[in-house]
Amino acid sequence: MTADRTQPEAGSARLDEEQDAYRDALAERLAGFLDDQSAAMARISDDVAPLMGAITGLVTGGKRLRALLCYWGWRGAGGRQLGAEAVQAGAALELFQAAALIHDDIIDRSDIRRGGPSVHRRFGTLHRERGWALDEERFGTAAAILTGDLCLSFSEEAFTAIGPAAAAGTSARRIFNTMRAEVMAGQYLDILEEVAGPSRSRSEAVNAAANVIRYKSAKYSTEHPLGIGGALAGADESLLAAYSRFSLPLGEAFQLRDDVLGVFGDPQTTGKPAGDDLREGKRTVLVAFALERATSEGAALLERSLGQQELGDDDVERLRDVISSSGALDATENLIDGLSERAFEALDALRLPDDIRGALRSLGLSAVQRAA
Amino acid sequence: MTADRTQPEAGSARLDEEQDAYRDALAERLAGFLDDQSAAMARISDDVAPLMGAITGLVTGGKRLRALLCYWGWRGAGGRQLGAEAVQAGAALELFQAAALIHDDIIDRSDIRRGGPSVHRRFGTLHRERGWALDEERFGTAAAILTGDLCLSFSEEAFTAIGPAAAAGTSARRIFNTMRAEVMAGQYLDILEEVAGPSRSRSEAVNAAANVIRYKSAKYSTEHPLGIGGALAGADESLLAAYSRFSLPLGEAFQLRDDVLGVFGDPQTTGKPAGDDLREGKRTVLVAFALERATSEGAALLERSLGQQELGDDDVERLRDVISSSGALDATENLIDGLSERAFEALDALRLPDDIRGALRSLGLSAVQRAA
């Protein structure tokens, strides 16, 4: 008998406690790591403090999805409660995510991140407030490129500090390497679709968008963090493959949810301006479905509007109408449901202690049902 | 008795041969590493091939200064001829340098690198040739940010693949981590000087520029590569400190030579447009000396012109006159001489086999006497 998947399981209070304790240990580890790095930076010059401030700001917030998946992957493979390796790996994943966000926000010209200014905007503001010479925007971008590079280095430094379980030649290291290369390749495919998409046929668009999702997001946000946790605890290839059967469709559903929120989300909840994905010209699965299914006028309007920075709220509203009335929103929601179903079925089939399965289920549900 | 430092030493033919064999092994290692990565990328999508092409292009050329210093640091600390660790570390350093150049060229708006287009320009050209939508320049920048990130990850992957000698907690790993953080901090101080320099007093400018040189360049181009090689072969702290007494002043002289070439170099030889550093507004030691020593009209002209992209050849010529006639060029050349003198004295004092000392001397001389 399959349990009701929307309900928490027995023993979940104890697990919530364990998860909270992990979050605390993770926050402490990140703070300790960044304190040490800030002290080293201060020996170079006090002027570099804003780089550390930007990184610290980014890793202080967030849903911790990747670190938590890593933790439960570790526990599911027999790792001990609050094991240092899993805490350290979580810190590395959070730093990697921060690095990716910093560069992503430059690439996508996003001014807002989690309700506050993105890193390039923070540096732009610093430039203006100090009355510095030359161009504010260029300085902001340059400083954010360097901050992202620094954060990417920190992520790897934190990962290596795990020690022997993540040394050269281990599965955990192999997954970490694959994760980094795939997310960068996936991000490139994403920006490539923005510029090359208009000249491709509409029937290719959904497949192209699905490939972007897999590499840019699903493998990196869910599959690899879970796998790294498992590998650190000694999971064999068969357990890692079973983890992937759960986490890969989950990650795809997670990113599709993100794409829906990027067009239909409430700015108050998402912390990002409404319709930002449309202004940036993101050719998501949602948009690809709409191009395929809308009336020819609707599709033409959408095609013309994608990537236009100056779209106003009214334009965004009109595009939302095109997308919903074409059936693209329903098609995307159906896809999310189907992928979630597959993910949770695979989770049921995983040979795991019930309480750990329950923790992964709650985490999975929060990833695909979220509003922010 | 001190040998004539401008002359090659006895036994140098054998050393040249060993150095050539190392260069070959390094090129082969880099090619093998990048072939493996390209194969992995091709499994994601053929569309990501241009990222690999850009990285391969960058690591195929270059002077190999960092890898060679690493190699002789390794040999000087007792490492065996053509040891795999030193070849692998050289590959990691060359990849790191390529990553730094890719992002540096975005930040400095450099269109040319080693006589060919820089990476963001390559992607801009690809965009134009394919007739893609939206903005060519933005696509070029975004793609180059991602290519640099990928290359930075590769650098670390290559470094970790050294194995136990570079594992968590080793001296080699500590130096590698420090190198990355310092160069990013140094680069930030460099762009900060461009914008904040004009509002600081001229008497501070030389010191600020010297600090930039130390972190952006000297530690990363010479001190840390030599130290990493030594540490991999088991050098103790005292040998590493003795290495630094040679390599740090050498690296400062190396960067001062770069700054002189950035204003006075022959574009045919440097592969970069004449006066590019002036257009970018780099506040180098050379420029700081000129601001301090020029006539008030000369200093005002220089201050007004720094960072102006539209400077023509005539303008650059006039600025060169201001810089030379102020005595700033001579002062910089004197500084290069003094630092070189200190470096080579420290090299003489190093307890090393004569032939290895000779190899380090040739390498050092080529770094400070070069025209490109």
XYZ file of C-alpha atoms in Angstrom:
744
model
C 0.000 0.000 0.000
C 1.294 3.401 -0.951
C 1.147 6.015 1.798
C -0.655 9.296 1.231
C 2.225 11.278 -0.185
C 1.039 14.665 0.895
C 1.016 13.770 4.583
C 3.986 13.788 6.942
C 4.898 10.346 8.263
C 5.190 9.018 11.763
C 8.430 9.992 13.442
C 8.596 13.222 11.506
C 8.960 15.363 14.637
C 12.249 13.630 15.446
C 13.360 14.114 11.847
C 12.406 17.767 11.852
C 14.581 18.122 14.924
C 17.482 16.367 13.226
C 17.040 18.510 10.135
C 17.008 21.672 12.228
C 20.164 20.542 14.003
C 21.785 19.978 10.605
C 20.715 23.438 9.421
C 22.287 24.944 12.543
C 25.520 22.993 12.092
C 25.605 24.042 8.443
C 25.071 27.717 9.268
C 27.802 27.530 11.891
C 30.219 25.828 9.487
C 29.550 28.412 6.782
C 30.018 31.263 9.244
C 33.286 29.773 10.535
C 34.596 29.188 7.029
C 33.747 32.718 5.886
C 35.159 34.269 9.068
C 38.493 32.589 8.370
C 38.412 33.744 4.746
C 37.481 37.293 5.775
C 40.419 37.403 8.173
C 42.760 36.297 5.365
C 41.272 38.927 3.046
C 41.662 41.650 5.655
C 45.400 40.903 5.707
C 45.477 41.871 2.000
C 43.399 45.035 2.297
C 40.323 46.324 4.101
C 39.063 47.385 0.689
C 38.123 43.814 -0.235
C 35.559 43.518 2.574
C 32.577 44.141 0.212
C 33.335 40.902 -1.679
C 33.126 38.921 1.537
C 30.010 40.837 2.575
C 28.271 39.921 -0.666
C 29.122 36.230 -0.333
C 28.144 36.116 3.318
C 24.818 37.763 2.529
C 24.006 35.178 -0.125
C 24.848 32.078 1.893
C 22.996 33.321 4.950
C 19.583 32.975 3.316
C 18.082 30.467 0.951
C 16.089 27.274 1.211
C 19.148 25.036 1.670
C 17.563 22.519 -0.715
C 20.902 21.222 -2.018
C 22.542 20.896 1.390
C 19.493 19.117 2.821
C 19.357 16.663 -0.079
C 23.046 16.007 0.462
C 22.392 15.381 4.136
C 19.542 12.917 3.625
C 21.506 11.223 0.844
C 24.286 10.764 3.382
C 21.930 9.466 6.067
C 20.157 7.151 3.616
C 23.478 5.546 2.744
C 24.272 4.886 6.388
C 26.099 8.115 7.308
C 25.951 9.029 11.002
C 23.742 11.794 12.407
C 25.192 15.270 11.789
C 28.389 13.743 10.363
C 31.102 16.344 9.736
C 31.520 15.265 6.104
C 27.863 15.954 5.352
C 27.990 19.341 7.070
C 31.139 20.301 5.185
C 29.707 19.079 1.846
C 26.531 21.081 2.495
C 28.657 24.192 3.026
C 30.465 23.534 -0.272
C 27.140 23.136 -2.108
C 25.714 26.331 -0.642
C 28.857 28.219 -1.666
C 28.634 26.738 -5.148
C 25.013 27.824 -5.404
C 25.938 31.341 -4.274
C 28.684 31.529 -6.924
C 26.270 30.360 -9.608
C 23.649 32.930 -8.543
C 26.133 35.804 -8.606
C 27.171 35.106 -12.206
C 23.649 34.118 -13.236
C 22.293 37.463 -12.082
C 24.891 39.285 -14.199
C 24.020 37.140 -17.217
C 20.269 37.534 -16.734
C 20.534 41.222 -15.756
C 18.588 40.453 -12.590
C 18.630 43.405 -10.249
C 16.908 41.588 -7.434
C 17.855 38.437 -5.561
C 15.836 37.214 -2.604
C 14.134 40.572 -2.267
C 17.423 42.523 -2.044
C 19.791 43.898 -4.674
C 21.822 41.325 -6.623
C 25.595 41.416 -6.174
C 26.386 43.495 -9.269
C 23.773 46.012 -8.142
C 25.279 46.135 -4.630
C 28.643 47.064 -6.136
C 26.990 49.560 -8.485
C 25.391 51.236 -5.477
C 28.714 51.272 -3.613
C 30.264 53.026 -6.632
C 27.527 55.665 -6.716
C 27.516 56.259 -2.962
C 31.269 56.783 -2.853
C 31.149 59.091 -5.879
C 33.800 57.046 -7.686
C 34.965 57.800 -11.246
C 34.057 56.100 -14.534
C 31.084 53.831 -15.054
C 28.935 52.490 -12.200
C 27.460 49.585 -14.157
C 30.768 48.372 -15.508
C 32.290 48.485 -12.047
C 29.346 46.553 -10.625
C 29.646 43.848 -13.255
C 33.419 43.533 -12.923
C 33.272 43.332 -9.133
C 30.493 40.712 -9.301
C 32.460 38.584 -11.785
C 35.361 38.559 -9.316
C 33.112 37.915 -6.314
C 31.576 34.931 -8.113
C 35.032 33.589 -8.974
C 36.104 33.928 -5.368
C 32.969 32.149 -4.178
C 33.489 29.360 -6.726
C 37.007 28.869 -5.368
C 35.681 28.853 -1.812
C 33.168 26.181 -2.753
C 35.920 23.907 -3.963
C 38.126 24.709 -1.002
C 35.270 23.745 1.316
C 34.642 20.557 -0.645
C 38.280 19.469 -0.512
C 38.329 20.121 3.229
C 35.927 17.167 3.622
C 39.107 15.090 3.500
C 39.632 11.492 2.345
C 35.942 10.813 1.539
C 36.131 13.505 -1.166
C 39.731 12.990 -2.288
C 40.884 12.469 -5.882
C 39.378 9.316 -7.366
C 36.372 9.030 -5.006
C 32.775 8.882 -6.257
C 31.923 12.031 -4.330
C 34.659 13.965 -6.127
C 33.613 12.579 -9.481
C 30.026 13.731 -8.937
C 31.186 17.147 -7.713
C 33.276 17.597 -10.878
C 30.445 16.445 -13.121
C 28.006 18.761 -11.369
C 30.124 21.839 -11.994
C 30.774 21.095 -15.660
C 27.122 20.217 -16.315
C 25.655 23.298 -14.714
C 27.973 25.572 -16.705
C 27.180 23.724 -19.929
C 23.467 23.899 -19.076
C 23.651 27.628 -18.403
C 25.318 28.104 -21.754
C 22.558 26.109 -23.484
C 20.090 28.372 -21.701
C 21.566 31.609 -23.052
C 22.073 29.945 -26.432
C 18.330 29.170 -26.596
C 17.558 32.825 -25.910
C 19.451 33.893 -29.027
C 19.232 30.825 -31.281
C 15.696 29.739 -30.313
C 13.870 32.219 -32.580
C 15.511 30.731 -35.680
C 14.730 27.125 -34.751
C 11.471 25.379 -35.509
C 8.810 25.541 -32.812
C 8.542 21.790 -32.642
C 12.164 21.578 -31.451
C 11.602 24.148 -28.738
C 10.119 21.866 -26.084
C 12.941 19.335 -26.424
C 15.612 22.013 -26.347
C 14.046 23.534 -23.228
C 13.847 20.129 -21.541
C 17.572 19.549 -22.165
C 18.409 22.933 -20.662
C 16.373 22.081 -17.568
C 18.122 18.763 -17.106
C 21.657 20.157 -17.120
C 21.186 23.680 -15.854
C 19.020 22.719 -12.982
C 17.805 19.175 -12.289
C 21.156 17.443 -12.129
C 22.691 20.221 -10.133
C 19.831 21.121 -7.799
C 18.728 17.650 -6.792
C 20.455 14.651 -8.419
C 24.073 15.542 -7.691
C 23.621 16.920 -4.143
C 21.784 13.742 -3.135
C 24.425 11.629 -4.887
C 27.307 13.464 -3.230
C 25.810 12.851 0.203
C 25.310 9.181 -0.620
C 28.778 8.767 -2.086
C 30.404 10.379 0.960
C 28.749 7.743 3.123
C 29.938 4.968 0.829
C 26.826 4.368 -1.333
C 27.483 1.887 -4.131
C 26.594 2.501 -7.785
C 23.278 0.729 -7.434
C 22.106 2.961 -4.576
C 23.344 6.039 -6.447
C 21.356 4.956 -9.524
C 18.249 4.416 -7.381
C 18.758 7.892 -5.865
C 18.849 9.328 -9.404
C 15.557 7.677 -10.354
C 13.982 9.770 -7.601
C 16.008 12.960 -7.806
C 16.265 13.579 -11.537
C 12.507 13.770 -12.272
C 12.129 15.665 -8.994
C 14.696 18.210 -10.186
C 12.969 18.592 -13.511
C 9.664 19.209 -11.764
C 11.453 21.655 -9.438
C 12.768 23.682 -12.379
C 9.415 23.628 -14.196
C 7.875 25.031 -11.018
C 10.551 27.712 -11.067
C 9.685 28.537 -14.668
C 5.981 28.839 -13.829
C 6.838 31.136 -10.899
C 9.115 33.175 -13.188
C 6.029 34.168 -15.218
C 3.071 33.736 -12.864
C 4.682 34.061 -9.427
C 3.756 36.739 -6.924
C 6.667 39.214 -6.633
C 5.867 39.595 -2.920
C 6.545 35.898 -2.426
C 9.256 35.161 -5.006
C 11.296 38.286 -4.239
C 11.718 38.877 -8.001
C 9.873 41.274 -10.331
C 6.871 39.687 -12.119
C 7.580 38.413 -15.611
C 11.366 38.764 -15.363
C 11.890 35.525 -17.314
C 9.931 37.000 -20.234
C 11.974 40.204 -20.268
C 15.140 38.143 -20.213
C 13.838 36.008 -23.098
C 14.114 32.659 -21.300
C 12.850 29.904 -23.606
C 11.516 27.648 -20.896
C 9.347 24.582 -21.450
C 6.354 26.755 -20.486
C 7.203 29.266 -23.216
C 7.985 26.504 -25.710
C 4.558 24.931 -25.096
C 2.928 28.332 -25.608
C 4.786 28.943 -28.894
C 3.666 25.536 -30.080
C 0.022 25.833 -29.010
C -0.990 29.500 -29.078
C -2.936 31.111 -31.903
C -0.666 32.467 -34.602
C -1.234 36.024 -33.307
C -0.529 34.918 -29.744
C 2.623 33.084 -30.760
C 3.800 36.057 -32.821
C 3.247 38.441 -29.910
C 5.161 36.137 -27.576
C 8.004 35.688 -30.077
C 8.231 39.483 -30.552
C 8.180 40.205 -26.828
C 10.669 37.679 -25.508
C 13.914 39.344 -24.459
C 12.494 42.877 -24.581
C 13.769 44.564 -21.429
C 11.196 47.339 -21.616
C 8.100 45.112 -21.231
C 5.685 46.838 -18.830
C 3.267 45.204 -16.397
C 0.462 45.379 -18.987
C 2.594 43.631 -21.587
C 3.484 40.934 -19.088
C -0.197 40.509 -18.238
C -1.056 40.087 -21.938
C 1.691 37.501 -22.382
C 0.410 35.611 -19.352
C -2.995 35.470 -21.038
C -1.460 34.091 -24.206
C 0.399 31.448 -22.225
C -2.576 30.334 -20.106
C -5.173 30.428 -22.854
C -2.911 28.380 -25.149
C -3.041 25.578 -22.610
C 0.716 25.845 -21.995
C 0.280 26.483 -18.288
C -1.914 23.408 -17.880
C 0.497 21.340 -19.976
C 3.375 22.436 -17.748
C 1.416 21.705 -14.572
C 0.609 18.258 -15.968
C 4.269 17.698 -16.689
C 5.134 18.728 -13.140
C 2.535 16.296 -11.806
C 3.798 13.450 -13.994
C 7.427 14.021 -13.054
C 6.542 14.321 -9.366
C 4.575 11.082 -9.576
C 7.560 9.320 -11.139
C 9.904 10.784 -8.549
C 7.796 9.766 -5.572
C 7.205 6.288 -6.965
C 10.956 5.869 -7.268
C 11.300 7.130 -3.721
C 8.813 4.475 -2.526
C 10.908 1.834 -4.270
C 14.110 2.994 -2.547
C 15.323 0.685 0.204
C 15.592 3.237 2.944
C 14.579 3.465 6.583
C 11.036 4.889 6.628
C 11.992 7.997 8.529
C 14.684 8.967 6.010
C 12.290 8.303 3.143
C 9.845 10.614 4.912
C 12.448 13.374 5.151
C 13.192 13.079 1.420
C 9.474 13.130 0.642
C 8.882 16.370 2.603
C 11.871 17.952 0.940
C 10.670 16.826 -2.489
C 7.168 18.127 -1.880
C 8.453 21.498 -0.774
C 10.533 21.694 -3.961
C 7.659 21.109 -6.362
C 4.755 22.690 -4.479
C 6.496 25.907 -3.428
C 5.265 29.416 -4.226
C 8.689 31.090 -3.955
C 82.313 34.790 -6.565
C 79.013 35.689 -8.190
C 78.551 34.464 -11.750
C 77.645 36.892 -14.527
C 73.893 36.764 -14.244
C 73.113 37.480 -17.848
C 75.018 34.467 -19.139
C 73.753 30.904 -19.376
C 75.545 28.493 -17.077
C 77.416 25.305 -17.802
C 75.124 22.334 -18.262
C 72.361 24.530 -19.658
C 71.979 22.432 -22.827
C 70.955 19.436 -20.737
C 68.564 21.654 -18.784
C 67.057 23.098 -21.941
C 66.422 19.560 -23.041
C 64.776 18.693 -19.739
C 62.677 21.844 -19.892
C 61.591 21.046 -23.449
C 60.648 17.531 -22.368
C 58.575 19.029 -19.534
C 56.850 21.415 -21.955
C 55.980 18.461 -24.184
C 54.670 16.399 -21.272
C 52.632 19.406 -20.112
C 51.122 19.990 -23.555
C 50.244 16.308 -23.806
C 48.658 16.293 -20.343
C 46.581 19.387 -21.127
C 45.467 17.927 -24.442
C 44.487 14.631 -22.808
C 42.606 16.397 -20.015
C 40.708 18.634 -22.427
C 39.937 15.743 -24.785
C 38.298 13.893 -21.896
C 36.342 16.986 -20.913
C 35.265 17.627 -24.497
C 33.976 14.071 -24.778
C 31.928 14.551 -21.593
C 30.585 17.857 -22.911
C 29.637 16.289 -26.251
C 27.420 13.851 -24.334
C 25.439 16.871 -23.078
C 25.139 18.661 -26.430
C 27.244 19.419 -29.487
C 26.270 23.036 -28.960
C 28.725 23.427 -26.075
C 31.772 22.740 -28.264
C 32.666 26.473 -28.583
C 33.348 26.674 -24.824
C 35.866 23.855 -25.090
C 37.341 25.384 -28.247
C 37.927 28.678 -26.475
C 39.639 27.017 -23.506
C 41.761 24.767 -25.711
C 42.853 27.762 -27.785
C 43.991 29.640 -24.685
C 45.983 26.839 -23.070
C 47.704 25.915 -26.313
C 49.740 29.116 -26.439
C 51.460 31.193 -23.808
C 54.866 31.388 -22.221
C 54.185 28.669 -19.641
C 55.945 30.826 -17.050
C 53.854 29.524 -14.147
C 54.123 25.851 -15.097
C 57.877 26.131 -15.613
C 58.375 27.834 -12.253
C 56.325 25.067 -10.678
C 58.520 22.488 -12.372
C 61.832 23.973 -11.263
C 60.424 24.523 -7.780
C 59.650 20.806 -7.757
C 63.078 19.845 -9.046
C 64.830 22.211 -6.621
C 63.081 20.511 -3.714
C 64.252 17.081 -4.837
C 61.348 16.081 -7.138
C 62.287 13.585 -9.837
C 62.714 14.494 -13.516
C 59.373 14.933 -15.315
C 57.478 13.758 -12.219
C 53.763 13.265 -12.889
C 52.778 15.527 -9.980
C 54.703 18.451 -11.461
C 53.222 17.883 -14.914
C 49.714 17.703 -13.490
C 50.239 20.805 -11.319
C 51.556 22.676 -14.361
C 48.382 21.770 -16.237
C 46.262 23.056 -13.332
C 48.220 26.344 -13.266
C 47.871 26.854 -17.023
C 44.112 26.228 -16.764
C 43.879 28.659 -13.869
C 45.734 31.273 -15.888
C 43.385 30.727 -18.844
C 40.337 31.153 -16.576
C 41.787 34.366 -15.145
C 42.521 35.738 -18.625
C 38.995 35.019 -19.888
C 37.360 36.988 -17.074
C 40.098 39.618 -17.040
C 39.495 40.366 -20.714
C 35.777 40.899 -20.046
C 36.571 43.181 -17.126
C 39.224 45.160 -19.036
C 37.189 45.178 -22.282
C 40.214 43.700 -24.085
C 39.271 42.618 -27.580
C 42.624 41.034 -28.310
C 44.497 38.266 -26.541
C 47.752 36.896 -27.920
C 47.099 38.493 -31.288
C 43.662 36.853 -31.702
C 40.182 37.778 -30.470
C 39.544 37.414 -26.741
C 36.943 34.848 -25.663
C 34.005 37.265 -25.322
C 34.803 38.568 -28.800
C 34.929 35.032 -30.197
C 31.429 34.400 -28.901
C 30.270 37.792 -30.158
C 31.524 36.855 -33.622
C 29.805 33.465 -33.431
C 26.549 35.277 -32.590
C 26.907 37.623 -35.576
C 27.921 34.918 -38.026
C 24.961 32.728 -37.115
C 22.582 35.666 -37.309
C 21.222 34.983 -33.824
C 18.657 37.192 -32.098
C 19.103 39.808 -29.378
C 22.404 41.439 -28.463
C 25.777 40.201 -29.735
C 27.839 41.857 -27.035
C 25.699 40.619 -24.168
C 25.798 37.091 -25.519
C 29.585 37.284 -25.874
C 30.005 38.472 -22.292
C 27.614 35.883 -20.856
C 29.238 33.024 -22.758
C 32.707 34.156 -21.682
C 31.661 34.369 -18.027
C 30.501 30.735 -18.251
C 33.597 29.622 -20.171
C 35.807 31.179 -17.502
C 33.813 29.458 -14.758
C 34.164 26.136 -16.532
C 37.896 26.658 -16.941
C 38.251 27.617 -13.273
C 36.531 24.360 -12.320
C 38.804 22.431 -14.679
C 41.836 24.007 -13.060
C 40.794 22.747 -9.683
C 39.814 19.330 -11.034
C 43.283 19.032 -12.566
C 44.905 20.137 -9.324
C 43.003 17.605 -7.224
C 43.950 14.861 -9.693
C 47.575 15.272 -8.509
C 46.493 12.989 -5.701
C 47.833 12.658 -2.144
C 50.583 15.299 -2.551
C 47.869 17.920 -3.111
C 45.183 16.519 -0.790
C 43.366 18.462 1.935
C 45.789 19.715 4.580
C 48.956 19.630 2.446
C 51.176 22.690 1.900
C 50.598 22.488 -1.848
C 46.822 22.697 -1.368
C 47.180 25.570 1.095
C 49.276 27.550 -1.401
C 46.846 26.769 -4.239
C 43.917 28.058 -2.144
C 45.813 31.172 -1.115
C 46.825 31.848 -4.706
C 43.233 31.814 -5.948
C 41.878 34.052 -3.207
C 44.766 36.505 -3.514
C 44.566 36.922 -7.259
C 40.824 37.621 -7.101
C 41.312 40.101 -4.276
C 44.186 41.687 -6.220
C 42.075 41.993 -9.353
C 39.369 43.696 -7.343
C 41.896 46.164 -5.900
C 42.987 46.829 -9.480
C 39.498 47.771 -10.702
C 38.896 49.659 -7.456
C 41.975 51.806 -8.127
C 40.601 52.648 -11.574
C 37.482 54.168 -10.058
C 38.641 55.276 -6.589
C 42.165 56.355 -7.573
C 41.165 59.793 -8.924
C 39.758 60.838 -5.546
C 42.813 59.706 -3.564
C 45.904 61.795 -2.990
C 48.700 61.345 -5.526
C 51.184 60.459 -2.825
C 49.154 57.353 -1.976
C 49.013 56.223 -5.599
C 52.421 54.530 -5.791
C 51.770 52.481 -2.652
C 48.297 51.485 -3.776
C 49.637 50.396 -7.161
C 52.426 48.392 -5.539
C 49.879 46.529 -3.397
C 47.813 45.703 -6.479
C 50.915 44.328 -8.217
C 51.799 42.125 -5.292
C 48.431 40.383 -5.054
C 47.131 40.553 -8.600
C 50.312 39.395 -10.162
C 53.541 38.717 -8.274
C 52.229 36.179 -5.803
C 50.197 34.412 -8.417
C 52.580 34.547 -11.396
C 55.800 33.600 -9.676
C 55.741 33.073 -5.898
C 52.894 30.583 -5.633
C 53.704 28.461 -8.730
C 57.277 28.020 -7.500
C 56.011 27.269 -3.999
C 53.443 24.742 -5.217
C 56.141 22.847 -7.120
C 58.385 22.877 -4.073
C 55.614 21.854 -1.692
C 54.603 18.931 -3.930
C 58.160 17.615 -3.666
C 58.106 17.992 0.106
C 59.904 21.340 0.562
C 59.902 22.487 4.190
C 58.836 25.973 5.336
C 62.386 27.230 5.301
C 62.942 26.281 1.645
C 59.539 27.756 0.720
C 60.475 31.013 2.451
C 63.803 31.069 0.606
C 61.943 30.477 -2.675
C 59.717 33.486 -1.887
C 62.713 35.759 -1.300
C 63.613 35.093 -4.936
C 60.180 34.826 -6.543
C 58.262 37.690 -4.942
C 60.592 40.524 -6.057
C 60.918 38.711 -9.388
C 57.133 38.714 -9.787
C 56.909 42.397 -8.915
C 59.559 43.173 -11.536
C 57.668 40.934 -13.985
C 54.446 42.900 -13.511
C 56.229 46.279 -13.700
C 57.670 45.111 -17.027
C 54.123 44.220 -18.088
C 52.943 47.693 -17.114
C 55.725 49.323 -19.130
C 54.822 47.144 -22.131
C 51.132 48.044 -21.654
C 52.012 51.678 -22.456
C 55.264 51.542 -24.439
C 55.164 48.020 -25.934
C 55.185 47.339 -29.662
C 51.720 45.985 -30.649
C 53.411 43.706 -33.184
C 55.296 42.008 -30.367
C 52.839 42.191 -27.457
C 49.810 41.170 -29.533
C 47.770 43.931 -27.832
C 46.829 47.440 -29.098
C 49.275 50.178 -28.012
C 48.241 52.108 -24.934
C 45.415 49.757 -23.954
C 46.262 50.134 -20.262
C 45.707 53.894 -20.558
C 42.318 53.492 -22.251
C 41.302 51.076 -19.541
C 42.441 53.517 -16.845
C 44.895 51.158 -15.149
C 46.574 52.981 -12.273
C 49.869 51.174 -12.460
C 53.043 52.116 -10.615
C 54.259 53.697 -13.874
C 51.155 55.905 -14.046
C 51.334 56.673 -10.321
C 54.939 57.832 -10.685
C 53.902 60.034 -13.605
C 51.014 61.602 -11.674
C 53.420 62.328 -8.835
C 56.243 63.742 -10.961
C 54.772 65.325 -14.105
C 54.179 69.055 -14.545
C 50.746 70.072 -13.338
C 49.499 70.308 -16.941
C 50.954 66.879 -17.723
C 49.422 65.323 -14.636
C 46.058 66.952 -15.376
C 46.102 65.635 -18.955
C 46.955 62.149 -17.731
C 44.255 62.271 -15.047
C 41.671 63.426 -17.609
C 42.657 60.782 -20.147
C 42.836 57.649 -17.990
C 39.908 55.339 -18.660
C 38.776 57.146 -21.819
C 38.042 54.387 -24.339
C 38.181 56.768 -27.281
C 41.856 57.772 -26.889
C 43.459 57.821 -30.372
C 47.046 56.983 -31.289
C 47.996 60.672 -31.073
C 46.548 60.943 -27.586
C 48.437 57.843 -26.509
C 51.634 59.271 -27.973
C 51.139 62.507 -26.001
C 50.540 60.566 -22.792
C 53.685 58.541 -23.405
C 55.603 61.835 -23.656
C 54.143 63.009 -20.355
C 55.123 59.736 -18.708
C 58.690 59.611 -20.064
C 59.490 63.277 -19.623
C 58.229 63.181 -16.021
C 60.930 60.624 -15.242
C 58.299 57.976 -14.444
C 59.595 55.561 -17.058
C 63.141 55.792 -15.700
C 61.876 55.446 -12.147
C 59.972 52.293 -13.118
C 62.961 50.851 -14.950
C 65.089 51.554 -11.867
C 62.539 49.786 -9.723
C 62.594 46.800 -12.083
C 66.390 46.734 -11.865
C 66.384 46.954 -8.080
C 63.783 44.216 -7.691
C 65.583 41.988 -10.198
C 68.836 42.526 -8.336
C 67.178 41.510 -5.071
C 65.574 38.501 -6.698
C 68.768 37.202 -8.265
C 70.760 37.784 -5.087
C 68.216 35.687 -3.233
C 68.518 33.057 -5.956
C 72.292 32.959 -5.450
C 71.751 32.422 -1.753
C 69.376 29.483 -2.368
C 70.886 26.094 -1.579
C 70.179 24.461 -4.922
C 72.127 22.341 -7.396
C 73.846 24.777 -9.799
C 71.989 23.520 -12.839
C 68.557 24.084 -11.280
C 69.609 27.531 -10.110
C 70.631 28.184 -13.719
C 67.216 27.146 -15.013
C 65.476 29.479 -12.539
C 67.846 32.289 -13.518
C 67.071 31.935 -17.249
C 63.371 31.826 -16.509
C 63.638 34.890 -14.258
C 65.617 36.835 -16.838
C 63.095 36.054 -19.556
C 60.314 37.313 -17.257
C 61.857 40.714 -16.567
C 63.684 41.395 -19.839
C 60.914 40.359 -22.227
C 59.410 42.561 -24.935
C 56.068 40.691 -25.105
